[in-house]
Amino acid sequence: MKTRQIERKRLVPHTVDGVTELVLDTEYIDVPEPPRDWDQLVRAAVTIGAVVLVTASLVWTTASIGDLLASVTLPVVAYAAAVAFDASWIMCMGVEWLLRYDPNRAKAAQRAGKWALAVSMAAVFAHGHAAGEWAIGVVGALVSGLAKGGWSMAMRVHARPLDPRTQQWVEARRAKVDGQLAMIPIRRDLQRGEHLIEAERQALTAESGSGGSADRPVPSGSSVDRKGLTTKDAVRIAWDSNIRDRDAVLHDAAQRLGRPVSPDSVDRYLRDLKRGA
C-alpha cells in the first residue's frame, strides 16, 4: 500500500528550569495514499477534449464561411457574421446543459441545436463547393458534426439521470419556485401601475380644484400611524370621513394600512356599517 507523509502540529507541554509552557511540536506521520481516481481523470480528459473540438470547429467554420461571405461583402463583416453559424448550436448546447434536469424544456434546445448544426455544415460545404473542392467541403463540414458529437458525449458523462418519481418531484418544486419568481416582476408592474393611477388621480384633482376632493377625500397614508390599525378600523375611519363609494373605501383603507386590503373584508365591514347607520 502506498503511503504519503503529512505534517501535523500540536501543542505539548515543555518544562525548562521548573517552568512549564505549551510549545508547538511538529511531527511527520505516514498515512495511506488514496488510489488514483481514474474515472475522474478520464471524465476531465473527455471534457477538455470536447472543449478543444468545439474551439477548433468554431475557428474552422468562421474561417471557411467568412471566406465564402467575403466575396460579396467586407471581410470584417463577413467573418463577424460567420461566427454566428457555429455559435448558434454551441449556445443551444449551453441551454441544453442548463436544462438537463428539465427534459421537456431541453427538447426545444436540442431541436434548435440540430437545425443550427445542419445549417452550419451546409454553409461549410457550400464554401468547398464554390472553391471547386467538394471533398474539402465535405470534410470541413464534418468538423462541426464531430465537435457537437464530442460535446454531446461529454454532457452524457456529466449527466445525472433522475428516476420518474424524482423527476416529477423536481418539476413540482421547480413549478412552485418559478411561480414565486414570476410574481416578483408582476407585483412590481402592478404596484407601478397603481402608483401611476394614483398620480393621475391626484393631478386631475389638483387641476379641477377642491370640488372633487370634498366628496372623496384621500388622506395621506404617510401621516397615519399604521401601528395597531386593522382593516376594520381603516374602513370605519373612511366611513366617518363620509366616504361611501366602495372603490374609494378600498383605496383609502389601503393607503392608511400601507398594504392592499381584502375586498371581501371591506364589503363585510361596509354592510355592517350600513345596517348600523
mmCIF file of C-alpha atoms in Angstrom:
data_model
loop_
_atom_site.group_PDB
_atom_site.id
_atom_site.type_symbol
_atom_site.label_atom_id
_atom_site.label_comp_id
_atom_site.label_asym_id
_atom_site.label_seq_id
_atom_site.Cartn_x
_atom_site.Cartn_y
_atom_site.Cartn_z
ATOM 1 C CA MET A 1 0.000 0.000 0.000
ATOM 2 C CA LYS A 2 1.328 3.400 -0.955
ATOM 3 C CA THR A 3 1.642 5.967 1.787
ATOM 4 C CA ARG A 4 2.296 9.654 1.912
ATOM 5 C CA GLN A 5 3.818 11.737 4.644
ATOM 6 C CA ILE A 6 1.833 14.537 6.223
ATOM 7 C CA GLU A 7 2.827 17.150 8.750
ATOM 8 C CA ARG A 8 0.917 17.611 11.985
ATOM 9 C CA LYS A 9 1.447 20.273 14.616
ATOM 10 C CA ARG A 10 0.209 20.207 18.173
ATOM 11 C CA LEU A 11 0.788 21.977 21.459
ATOM 12 C CA VAL A 12 2.763 19.976 24.011
ATOM 13 C CA PRO A 13 3.996 20.914 27.497
ATOM 14 C CA HIS A 14 7.716 21.717 27.760
ATOM 15 C CA THR A 15 9.497 22.414 31.048
ATOM 16 C CA VAL A 16 12.673 24.443 31.479
ATOM 17 C CA ASP A 17 14.023 25.293 34.941
ATOM 18 C CA GLY A 18 10.819 24.052 36.529
ATOM 19 C CA VAL A 19 8.612 26.328 34.386
ATOM 20 C CA THR A 20 6.219 24.571 32.009
ATOM 21 C CA GLU A 21 4.879 26.179 28.847
ATOM 22 C CA LEU A 22 2.915 24.883 25.903
ATOM 23 C CA VAL A 23 5.059 24.828 22.787
ATOM 24 C CA LEU A 24 4.326 23.842 19.213
ATOM 25 C CA ASP A 25 5.565 20.376 18.289
ATOM 26 C CA THR A 26 5.806 19.156 14.694
ATOM 27 C CA GLU A 27 5.619 15.519 13.763
ATOM 28 C CA TYR A 28 5.511 13.688 10.447
ATOM 29 C CA ILE A 29 3.337 10.615 10.067
ATOM 30 C CA ASP A 30 2.677 8.245 7.190
ATOM 31 C CA VAL A 31 -0.924 7.820 6.074
ATOM 32 C CA PRO A 32 -2.306 5.544 3.332
ATOM 33 C CA GLU A 33 -2.444 7.265 -0.028
ATOM 34 C CA PRO A 34 -5.866 7.018 -1.707
ATOM 35 C CA PRO A 35 -5.914 5.194 -5.042
ATOM 36 C CA ARG A 36 -5.868 7.278 -8.174
ATOM 37 C CA ASP A 37 -9.381 8.180 -9.358
ATOM 38 C CA TRP A 38 -9.097 7.132 -12.994
ATOM 39 C CA ASP A 39 -12.790 7.792 -13.638
ATOM 40 C CA GLN A 40 -12.383 11.431 -12.683
ATOM 41 C CA LEU A 41 -9.230 11.731 -14.787
ATOM 42 C CA VAL A 42 -10.977 10.261 -17.844
ATOM 43 C CA ARG A 43 -14.011 12.499 -17.237
ATOM 44 C CA ALA A 44 -11.772 15.555 -17.121
ATOM 45 C CA ALA A 45 -9.930 14.422 -20.268
ATOM 46 C CA VAL A 46 -13.225 13.953 -22.132
ATOM 47 C CA THR A 47 -14.377 17.407 -21.086
ATOM 48 C CA ILE A 48 -11.107 19.047 -22.153
ATOM 49 C CA GLY A 49 -11.228 17.174 -25.454
ATOM 50 C CA ALA A 50 -14.786 18.343 -26.089
ATOM 51 C CA VAL A 51 -13.784 21.958 -25.413
ATOM 52 C CA VAL A 52 -10.845 21.626 -27.821
ATOM 53 C CA LEU A 53 -13.112 20.162 -30.517
ATOM 54 C CA VAL A 54 -15.695 22.925 -30.130
ATOM 55 C CA THR A 55 -12.978 25.595 -30.233
ATOM 56 C CA ALA A 56 -11.409 24.073 -33.359
ATOM 57 C CA SER A 57 -14.813 23.810 -35.015
ATOM 58 C CA LEU A 58 -15.622 27.434 -34.233
ATOM 59 C CA VAL A 59 -12.316 28.632 -35.679
ATOM 60 C CA TRP A 60 -12.585 26.448 -38.794
ATOM 61 C CA THR A 61 -16.222 27.295 -39.512
ATOM 62 C CA THR A 62 -15.611 31.003 -39.014
ATOM 63 C CA ALA A 63 -12.633 30.947 -41.390
ATOM 64 C CA SER A 64 -14.447 28.869 -44.022
ATOM 65 C CA ILE A 65 -17.785 30.686 -44.044
ATOM 66 C CA GLY A 66 -16.063 34.039 -43.574
ATOM 67 C CA ASP A 67 -14.031 33.420 -46.727
ATOM 68 C CA LEU A 68 -17.220 32.493 -48.580
ATOM 69 C CA LEU A 69 -19.061 35.645 -47.482
ATOM 70 C CA ALA A 70 -16.024 37.890 -48.039
ATOM 71 C CA SER A 71 -16.570 37.556 -51.781
ATOM 72 C CA VAL A 72 -19.732 39.659 -51.551
ATOM 73 C CA THR A 73 -19.101 41.939 -48.560
ATOM 74 C CA LEU A 74 -16.385 43.454 -46.408
ATOM 75 C CA PRO A 75 -14.084 40.840 -44.787
ATOM 76 C CA VAL A 76 -14.668 42.231 -41.281
ATOM 77 C CA VAL A 77 -18.423 41.953 -41.694
ATOM 78 C CA ALA A 78 -18.148 38.538 -43.346
ATOM 79 C CA TYR A 79 -16.091 36.954 -40.583
ATOM 80 C CA ALA A 80 -18.217 38.559 -37.862
ATOM 81 C CA ALA A 81 -21.324 37.035 -39.452
ATOM 82 C CA ALA A 82 -19.595 33.680 -39.857
ATOM 83 C CA VAL A 83 -19.192 33.383 -36.088
ATOM 84 C CA ALA A 84 -22.977 33.104 -35.761
ATOM 85 C CA PHE A 85 -23.119 29.728 -37.556
ATOM 86 C CA ASP A 86 -21.246 27.619 -35.020
ATOM 87 C CA ALA A 87 -22.070 29.948 -32.112
ATOM 88 C CA SER A 88 -25.760 29.137 -32.613
ATOM 89 C CA TRP A 89 -25.521 25.417 -31.947
ATOM 90 C CA ILE A 90 -22.914 25.980 -29.245
ATOM 91 C CA MET A 91 -25.366 28.288 -27.468
ATOM 92 C CA CYS A 92 -28.098 25.660 -27.839
ATOM 93 C CA MET A 93 -25.829 23.097 -26.173
ATOM 94 C CA GLY A 94 -25.293 25.517 -23.298
ATOM 95 C CA VAL A 95 -29.050 25.879 -22.875
ATOM 96 C CA GLU A 96 -29.432 22.099 -23.057
ATOM 97 C CA TRP A 97 -26.873 21.752 -20.269
ATOM 98 C CA LEU A 98 -28.650 24.278 -18.058
ATOM 99 C CA LEU A 99 -31.963 22.465 -18.614
ATOM 100 C CA ARG A 100 -30.528 18.968 -18.124
ATOM 101 C CA TYR A 101 -32.903 18.352 -15.197
ATOM 102 C CA ASP A 102 -35.897 19.628 -17.171
ATOM 103 C CA PRO A 103 -36.058 17.346 -20.233
ATOM 104 C CA ASN A 104 -39.323 18.771 -21.544
ATOM 105 C CA ARG A 105 -37.859 22.269 -21.859
ATOM 106 C CA ALA A 106 -34.497 20.930 -23.072
ATOM 107 C CA LYS A 107 -36.106 19.312 -26.137
ATOM 108 C CA ALA A 108 -36.555 22.696 -27.832
ATOM 109 C CA ALA A 109 -32.838 23.459 -27.390
ATOM 110 C CA GLN A 110 -31.941 20.023 -28.761
ATOM 111 C CA ARG A 111 -34.042 20.500 -31.903
ATOM 112 C CA ALA A 112 -32.753 24.032 -32.439
ATOM 113 C CA GLY A 113 -29.160 22.836 -31.999
ATOM 114 C CA LYS A 114 -29.596 20.136 -34.652
ATOM 115 C CA TRP A 115 -31.023 22.611 -37.158
ATOM 116 C CA ALA A 116 -28.279 25.141 -36.422
ATOM 117 C CA LEU A 117 -25.640 22.431 -36.879
ATOM 118 C CA ALA A 118 -27.167 21.385 -40.212
ATOM 119 C CA VAL A 119 -27.122 24.976 -41.461
ATOM 120 C CA SER A 120 -23.515 25.430 -40.333
ATOM 121 C CA MET A 121 -22.367 22.214 -42.035
ATOM 122 C CA ALA A 122 -24.224 23.152 -45.231
ATOM 123 C CA ALA A 123 -22.518 26.558 -45.287
ATOM 124 C CA VAL A 124 -19.058 24.984 -44.885
ATOM 125 C CA PHE A 125 -19.826 22.518 -47.677
ATOM 126 C CA ALA A 126 -21.017 25.407 -49.864
ATOM 127 C CA HIS A 127 -17.636 27.089 -49.369
ATOM 128 C CA GLY A 128 -15.782 23.991 -50.552
ATOM 129 C CA HIS A 129 -18.155 23.534 -53.490
ATOM 130 C CA ALA A 130 -17.727 27.179 -54.511
ATOM 131 C CA ALA A 131 -13.964 26.697 -54.460
ATOM 132 C CA GLY A 132 -14.297 23.626 -56.687
ATOM 133 C CA GLU A 133 -13.162 21.283 -53.904
ATOM 134 C CA TRP A 134 -16.262 19.356 -52.867
ATOM 135 C CA ALA A 135 -14.204 16.785 -50.940
ATOM 136 C CA ILE A 136 -12.738 19.548 -48.787
ATOM 137 C CA GLY A 137 -16.247 20.891 -48.295
ATOM 138 C CA VAL A 138 -17.473 17.514 -47.028
ATOM 139 C CA VAL A 139 -14.522 17.015 -44.707
ATOM 140 C CA GLY A 140 -14.763 20.584 -43.430
ATOM 141 C CA ALA A 141 -18.472 20.201 -42.752
ATOM 142 C CA LEU A 142 -17.780 17.087 -40.679
ATOM 143 C CA VAL A 143 -15.636 19.159 -38.292
ATOM 144 C CA SER A 144 -18.719 20.790 -36.800
ATOM 145 C CA GLY A 145 -20.531 17.449 -36.627
ATOM 146 C CA LEU A 146 -17.643 15.809 -34.799
ATOM 147 C CA ALA A 147 -17.374 18.744 -32.388
ATOM 148 C CA LYS A 148 -21.063 18.590 -31.497
ATOM 149 C CA GLY A 149 -20.879 14.818 -31.129
ATOM 150 C CA GLY A 150 -17.892 15.111 -28.811
ATOM 151 C CA TRP A 151 -19.596 17.706 -26.655
ATOM 152 C CA SER A 152 -22.779 15.613 -26.524
ATOM 153 C CA MET A 153 -20.730 12.683 -25.223
ATOM 154 C CA ALA A 154 -19.114 14.920 -22.611
ATOM 155 C CA MET A 155 -22.547 16.050 -21.468
ATOM 156 C CA ARG A 156 -23.623 12.416 -21.111
ATOM 157 C CA VAL A 157 -20.580 11.742 -18.942
ATOM 158 C CA HIS A 158 -21.581 14.539 -16.561
ATOM 159 C CA ALA A 159 -25.333 13.833 -16.699
ATOM 160 C CA ARG A 160 -27.164 12.582 -13.609
ATOM 161 C CA PRO A 161 -30.410 10.980 -14.826
ATOM 162 C CA LEU A 162 -33.369 11.099 -12.437
ATOM 163 C CA ASP A 163 -35.900 8.344 -11.933
ATOM 164 C CA PRO A 164 -39.516 9.191 -12.934
ATOM 165 C CA ARG A 165 -40.735 9.893 -9.388
ATOM 166 C CA THR A 166 -37.791 12.119 -8.532
ATOM 167 C CA GLN A 167 -38.231 13.918 -11.865
ATOM 168 C CA GLN A 168 -41.874 14.649 -11.003
ATOM 169 C CA TRP A 169 -40.830 15.898 -7.560
ATOM 170 C CA VAL A 170 -38.234 18.210 -9.109
ATOM 171 C CA GLU A 171 -40.762 19.546 -11.625
ATOM 172 C CA ALA A 172 -43.339 20.209 -8.889
ATOM 173 C CA ARG A 173 -40.827 22.068 -6.732
ATOM 174 C CA ARG A 174 -39.485 23.992 -9.709
ATOM 175 C CA ALA A 175 -43.014 24.996 -10.724
ATOM 176 C CA LYS A 176 -43.656 26.477 -7.283
ATOM 177 C CA VAL A 177 -40.353 28.349 -7.210
ATOM 178 C CA ASP A 178 -40.786 29.568 -10.803
ATOM 179 C CA GLY A 179 -44.269 30.807 -9.915
ATOM 180 C CA GLN A 180 -42.894 32.798 -6.979
ATOM 181 C CA LEU A 181 -40.111 34.232 -9.151
ATOM 182 C CA ALA A 182 -42.606 35.151 -11.867
ATOM 183 C CA MET A 183 -44.752 37.018 -9.338
ATOM 184 C CA ILE A 184 -41.885 39.363 -8.456
ATOM 185 C CA PRO A 185 -41.975 41.387 -11.729
ATOM 186 C CA ILE A 186 -45.777 41.007 -11.875
ATOM 187 C CA ARG A 187 -46.216 42.565 -8.433
ATOM 188 C CA ARG A 188 -43.705 45.263 -9.317
ATOM 189 C CA ASP A 189 -45.616 46.051 -12.506
ATOM 190 C CA LEU A 190 -48.947 46.148 -10.656
ATOM 191 C CA GLN A 191 -47.551 48.457 -7.992
ATOM 192 C CA ARG A 192 -46.098 50.713 -10.673
ATOM 193 C CA GLY A 193 -49.492 50.855 -12.376
ATOM 194 C CA GLU A 194 -51.262 51.655 -9.110
ATOM 195 C CA HIS A 195 -48.820 54.485 -8.422
ATOM 196 C CA LEU A 196 -49.377 55.880 -11.919
ATOM 197 C CA ILE A 197 -53.155 55.740 -11.464
ATOM 198 C CA GLU A 198 -52.911 57.482 -8.095
ATOM 199 C CA ALA A 199 -50.584 60.147 -9.500
ATOM 200 C CA GLU A 200 -53.000 60.735 -12.380
ATOM 201 C CA ARG A 201 -55.933 60.960 -9.989
ATOM 202 C CA GLN A 202 -54.165 63.457 -7.751
ATOM 203 C CA ALA A 203 -53.108 65.534 -10.767
ATOM 204 C CA LEU A 204 -56.669 65.668 -12.090
ATOM 205 C CA THR A 205 -57.989 66.555 -8.631
ATOM 206 C CA ALA A 206 -55.494 69.402 -8.318
ATOM 207 C CA GLU A 207 -56.465 70.750 -11.746
ATOM 208 C CA SER A 208 -60.204 70.622 -11.052
ATOM 209 C CA GLY A 209 -59.905 72.454 -7.745
ATOM 210 C CA SER A 210 -61.351 71.323 -4.458
ATOM 211 C CA GLY A 211 -64.784 70.312 -5.802
ATOM 212 C CA GLY A 212 -63.925 66.644 -6.270
ATOM 213 C CA SER A 213 -61.894 66.293 -3.119
ATOM 214 C CA ALA A 214 -64.767 67.254 -0.822
ATOM 215 C CA ASP A 215 -66.851 64.266 -1.901
ATOM 216 C CA ARG A 216 -63.968 61.814 -1.909
ATOM 217 C CA PRO A 217 -61.145 62.832 0.426
ATOM 218 C CA VAL A 218 -57.927 60.893 0.046
ATOM 219 C CA PRO A 219 -55.901 61.358 3.202
ATOM 220 C CA SER A 220 -52.183 60.747 3.032
ATOM 221 C CA GLY A 221 -51.239 57.347 4.393
ATOM 222 C CA SER A 222 -47.830 58.593 5.461
ATOM 223 C CA SER A 223 -49.343 60.809 8.201
ATOM 224 C CA VAL A 224 -51.350 57.952 9.741
ATOM 225 C CA ASP A 225 -49.949 55.774 12.472
ATOM 226 C CA ARG A 226 -50.367 52.303 10.983
ATOM 227 C CA LYS A 227 -49.239 50.509 14.120
ATOM 228 C CA GLY A 228 -52.141 48.539 15.521
ATOM 229 C CA LEU A 229 -54.505 49.719 12.753
ATOM 230 C CA THR A 230 -56.730 46.941 11.371
ATOM 231 C CA THR A 231 -58.754 46.720 8.184
ATOM 232 C CA LYS A 232 -61.947 47.225 10.187
ATOM 233 C CA ASP A 233 -60.529 50.396 11.771
ATOM 234 C CA ALA A 234 -59.462 51.752 8.367
ATOM 235 C CA VAL A 235 -62.919 51.113 6.899
ATOM 236 C CA ARG A 236 -64.610 52.844 9.844
ATOM 237 C CA ILE A 237 -62.312 55.870 9.502
ATOM 238 C CA ALA A 238 -63.230 56.121 5.811
ATOM 239 C CA TRP A 239 -66.927 55.797 6.704
ATOM 240 C CA ASP A 240 -66.630 58.543 9.307
ATOM 241 C CA SER A 241 -64.945 60.694 6.643
ATOM 242 C CA ASN A 242 -68.164 60.412 4.553
ATOM 243 C CA ILE A 243 -66.601 58.071 2.026
ATOM 244 C CA ARG A 244 -69.352 55.759 0.793
ATOM 245 C CA ASP A 245 -68.087 54.558 -2.574
ATOM 246 C CA ARG A 246 -66.694 51.013 -2.294
ATOM 247 C CA ASP A 247 -63.662 51.639 -4.532
ATOM 248 C CA ALA A 248 -62.876 54.830 -2.657
ATOM 249 C CA VAL A 249 -63.057 52.974 0.666
ATOM 250 C CA LEU A 250 -60.722 50.270 -0.692
ATOM 251 C CA HIS A 251 -58.228 52.888 -1.822
ATOM 252 C CA ASP A 252 -58.438 54.891 1.413
ATOM 253 C CA ALA A 253 -58.030 51.807 3.607
ATOM 254 C CA ALA A 254 -55.061 50.582 1.562
ATOM 255 C CA GLN A 255 -53.362 53.967 1.935
ATOM 256 C CA ARG A 256 -53.920 54.047 5.670
ATOM 257 C CA LEU A 257 -52.663 50.483 6.194
ATOM 258 C CA GLY A 258 -49.840 50.762 3.680
ATOM 259 C CA ARG A 259 -50.797 47.471 2.038
ATOM 260 C CA PRO A 260 -53.592 46.024 -0.126
ATOM 261 C CA VAL A 261 -56.787 45.115 1.719
ATOM 262 C CA SER A 262 -59.202 42.277 1.074
ATOM 263 C CA PRO A 263 -62.262 43.443 -0.926
ATOM 264 C CA ASP A 264 -64.390 40.792 0.791
ATOM 265 C CA SER A 265 -63.460 42.128 4.235
ATOM 266 C CA VAL A 266 -64.206 45.702 3.150
ATOM 267 C CA ASP A 267 -67.603 44.656 1.773
ATOM 268 C CA ARG A 268 -68.466 42.886 5.025
ATOM 269 C CA TYR A 269 -67.492 45.864 7.175
ATOM 270 C CA LEU A 270 -69.412 48.249 4.898
ATOM 271 C CA ARG A 271 -72.535 46.112 5.193
ATOM 272 C CA ASP A 272 -72.255 46.204 8.991
ATOM 273 C CA LEU A 273 -71.836 49.975 8.957
ATOM 274 C CA LYS A 274 -74.791 50.455 6.620
ATOM 275 C CA ARG A 275 -77.016 48.308 8.819
ATOM 276 C CA GLY A 276 -75.975 50.262 11.903
ATOM 277 C CA ALA A 277 -76.461 53.656 10.243
#
